[in-house]
Amino acid sequence: MNDPRAKMDDNRLVAMGAPQADWTKAPGRVPGFWVALLALVGAVVYPVPALVVGAIGLFYTLQAHKVIPAGARGRGLTVAALVLAGATLALVVLQFVLALLL
């Protein structure tokens, strides 16, 4: 098809008011963040249950991360939740290593 209207690059439809996808309502985006934050806070006192809660938060976050395209509005919260889940894992591993050494 050689129709120039079919090309999406530089067709200025967004500038003319074409609807944009609302990625802020992606499934798992907000719950994944809150569960990952809860896991990080809980990892200070209860490291093993925090791993389970962190895995649940990671599952929700990855579910949203796969759906939201890069650079879209709402992607930052999923990236923050991924960082929180990674920090939870790092904190629990650090606690286990320090418990073995001390």
PDB file of C-alpha atoms in Angstrom:
ATOM      1  CA  MET A   1       0.000   0.000   0.000  1.00  0.00           C
ATOM      2  CA  ASN A   2       1.495   3.308  -1.045  1.00  0.00           C
ATOM      3  CA  ASP A   3      -1.134   5.558   0.468  1.00  0.00           C
ATOM      4  CA  PRO A   4       0.706   8.330   2.404  1.00  0.00           C
ATOM      5  CA  ARG A   5      -2.162   8.540   4.894  1.00  0.00           C
ATOM      6  CA  ALA A   6      -1.362   5.014   6.098  1.00  0.00           C
ATOM      7  CA  LYS A   7       2.109   5.978   7.270  1.00  0.00           C
ATOM      8  CA  MET A   8       2.140   6.684  10.996  1.00  0.00           C
ATOM      9  CA  ASP A   9       5.513   8.443  11.075  1.00  0.00           C
ATOM     10  CA  ASP A  10       5.194  12.221  10.976  1.00  0.00           C
ATOM     11  CA  ASN A  11       1.515  12.241  10.056  1.00  0.00           C
ATOM     12  CA  ARG A  12       0.703  14.778  12.798  1.00  0.00           C
ATOM     13  CA  LEU A  13      -2.504  12.998  13.852  1.00  0.00           C
ATOM     14  CA  VAL A  14      -1.602  13.424  17.504  1.00  0.00           C
ATOM     15  CA  ALA A  15      -1.099  17.147  16.999  1.00  0.00           C
ATOM     16  CA  MET A  16      -4.495  17.360  15.317  1.00  0.00           C
ATOM     17  CA  GLY A  17      -6.206  15.878  18.356  1.00  0.00           C
ATOM     18  CA  ALA A  18      -6.176  12.143  17.741  1.00  0.00           C
ATOM     19  CA  PRO A  19      -6.919  10.215  20.931  1.00  0.00           C
ATOM     20  CA  GLN A  20      -3.973   8.934  22.907  1.00  0.00           C
ATOM     21  CA  ALA A  21      -3.989   5.740  24.918  1.00  0.00           C
ATOM     22  CA  ASP A  22      -4.353   6.159  28.661  1.00  0.00           C
ATOM     23  CA  TRP A  23      -1.690   3.884  30.122  1.00  0.00           C
ATOM     24  CA  THR A  24      -2.301   5.103  33.668  1.00  0.00           C
ATOM     25  CA  LYS A  25      -5.077   2.529  33.977  1.00  0.00           C
ATOM     26  CA  ALA A  26      -2.909  -0.464  33.037  1.00  0.00           C
ATOM     27  CA  PRO A  27      -3.693  -3.507  35.183  1.00  0.00           C
ATOM     28  CA  GLY A  28      -1.227  -4.038  37.988  1.00  0.00           C
ATOM     29  CA  ARG A  29       0.418  -0.627  37.772  1.00  0.00           C
ATOM     30  CA  VAL A  30      -0.752   0.938  41.041  1.00  0.00           C
ATOM     31  CA  PRO A  31      -1.175  -2.290  43.088  1.00  0.00           C
ATOM     32  CA  GLY A  32       2.289  -3.411  42.031  1.00  0.00           C
ATOM     33  CA  PHE A  33       3.812  -0.188  43.299  1.00  0.00           C
ATOM     34  CA  TRP A  34       2.044  -0.296  46.671  1.00  0.00           C
ATOM     35  CA  VAL A  35       2.769  -3.981  47.240  1.00  0.00           C
ATOM     36  CA  ALA A  36       6.445  -3.468  46.335  1.00  0.00           C
ATOM     37  CA  LEU A  37       6.626  -0.514  48.724  1.00  0.00           C
ATOM     38  CA  LEU A  38       4.973  -2.574  51.469  1.00  0.00           C
ATOM     39  CA  ALA A  39       7.497  -5.356  50.864  1.00  0.00           C
ATOM     40  CA  LEU A  40      10.432  -2.956  51.169  1.00  0.00           C
ATOM     41  CA  VAL A  41       9.116  -1.534  54.436  1.00  0.00           C
ATOM     42  CA  GLY A  42       8.297  -5.009  55.748  1.00  0.00           C
ATOM     43  CA  ALA A  43      11.731  -6.354  54.805  1.00  0.00           C
ATOM     44  CA  VAL A  44      13.261  -4.421  57.672  1.00  0.00           C
ATOM     45  CA  VAL A  45      11.380  -6.457  60.282  1.00  0.00           C
ATOM     46  CA  TYR A  46      10.184  -9.623  58.485  1.00  0.00           C
ATOM     47  CA  PRO A  47      12.577 -10.542  55.678  1.00  0.00           C
ATOM     48  CA  VAL A  48      11.125 -13.899  54.586  1.00  0.00           C
ATOM     49  CA  PRO A  49       7.481 -12.776  54.289  1.00  0.00           C
ATOM     50  CA  ALA A  50       8.741  -9.640  52.558  1.00  0.00           C
ATOM     51  CA  LEU A  51      10.236 -11.838  49.831  1.00  0.00           C
ATOM     52  CA  VAL A  52       6.823 -13.366  49.186  1.00  0.00           C
ATOM     53  CA  VAL A  53       5.082  -9.996  49.193  1.00  0.00           C
ATOM     54  CA  GLY A  54       7.855  -8.566  47.013  1.00  0.00           C
ATOM     55  CA  ALA A  55       7.392 -11.403  44.518  1.00  0.00           C
ATOM     56  CA  ILE A  56       3.674 -10.602  44.325  1.00  0.00           C
ATOM     57  CA  GLY A  57       4.477  -6.920  43.771  1.00  0.00           C
ATOM     58  CA  LEU A  58       7.016  -7.864  41.131  1.00  0.00           C
ATOM     59  CA  PHE A  59       4.412 -10.008  39.360  1.00  0.00           C
ATOM     60  CA  TYR A  60       1.922  -7.134  39.232  1.00  0.00           C
ATOM     61  CA  THR A  61       4.586  -4.694  38.136  1.00  0.00           C
ATOM     62  CA  LEU A  62       5.880  -6.903  35.352  1.00  0.00           C
ATOM     63  CA  GLN A  63       2.322  -7.414  34.166  1.00  0.00           C
ATOM     64  CA  ALA A  64       1.931  -3.649  33.750  1.00  0.00           C
ATOM     65  CA  HIS A  65       5.485  -3.185  32.450  1.00  0.00           C
ATOM     66  CA  LYS A  66       4.821  -5.547  29.534  1.00  0.00           C
ATOM     67  CA  VAL A  67       1.718  -3.611  28.492  1.00  0.00           C
ATOM     68  CA  ILE A  68       2.891   0.008  28.764  1.00  0.00           C
ATOM     69  CA  PRO A  69       5.180   1.104  25.901  1.00  0.00           C
ATOM     70  CA  ALA A  70       8.434   2.919  26.576  1.00  0.00           C
ATOM     71  CA  GLY A  71       8.039   6.646  27.028  1.00  0.00           C
ATOM     72  CA  ALA A  72       4.303   6.452  27.648  1.00  0.00           C
ATOM     73  CA  ARG A  73       2.632   8.294  30.487  1.00  0.00           C
ATOM     74  CA  GLY A  74       2.403   5.996  33.506  1.00  0.00           C
ATOM     75  CA  ARG A  75       5.562   4.023  32.802  1.00  0.00           C
ATOM     76  CA  GLY A  76       7.519   5.786  35.568  1.00  0.00           C
ATOM     77  CA  LEU A  77       5.469   4.207  38.348  1.00  0.00           C
ATOM     78  CA  THR A  78       6.155   0.723  37.015  1.00  0.00           C
ATOM     79  CA  VAL A  79       9.869   1.461  36.814  1.00  0.00           C
ATOM     80  CA  ALA A  80       9.790   2.780  40.385  1.00  0.00           C
ATOM     81  CA  ALA A  81       8.009  -0.387  41.506  1.00  0.00           C
ATOM     82  CA  LEU A  82      10.651  -2.504  39.780  1.00  0.00           C
ATOM     83  CA  VAL A  83      13.336  -0.568  41.650  1.00  0.00           C
ATOM     84  CA  LEU A  84      11.475  -1.098  44.940  1.00  0.00           C
ATOM     85  CA  ALA A  85      11.172  -4.831  44.296  1.00  0.00           C
ATOM     86  CA  GLY A  86      14.898  -5.005  43.512  1.00  0.00           C
ATOM     87  CA  ALA A  87      15.721  -3.033  46.649  1.00  0.00           C
ATOM     88  CA  THR A  88      13.603  -5.448  48.686  1.00  0.00           C
ATOM     89  CA  LEU A  89      15.528  -8.398  47.292  1.00  0.00           C
ATOM     90  CA  ALA A  90      18.866  -6.676  47.927  1.00  0.00           C
ATOM     91  CA  LEU A  91      17.896  -5.773  51.496  1.00  0.00           C
ATOM     92  CA  VAL A  92      16.792  -9.326  52.320  1.00  0.00           C
ATOM     93  CA  VAL A  93      19.965 -10.814  50.842  1.00  0.00           C
ATOM     94  CA  LEU A  94      22.051  -8.310  52.812  1.00  0.00           C
ATOM     95  CA  GLN A  95      20.197  -9.239  56.006  1.00  0.00           C
ATOM     96  CA  PHE A  96      20.818 -12.952  55.394  1.00  0.00           C
ATOM     97  CA  VAL A  97      24.513 -12.392  54.699  1.00  0.00           C
ATOM     98  CA  LEU A  98      24.939 -10.235  57.789  1.00  0.00           C
ATOM     99  CA  ALA A  99      23.084 -12.814  59.887  1.00  0.00           C
ATOM    100  CA  LEU A 100      25.440 -15.533  58.687  1.00  0.00           C
ATOM    101  CA  LEU A 101      28.542 -13.434  59.326  1.00  0.00           C
ATOM    102  CA  LEU A 102      27.598 -12.081  62.744  1.00  0.00           C
TER     103      LEU A 102
END
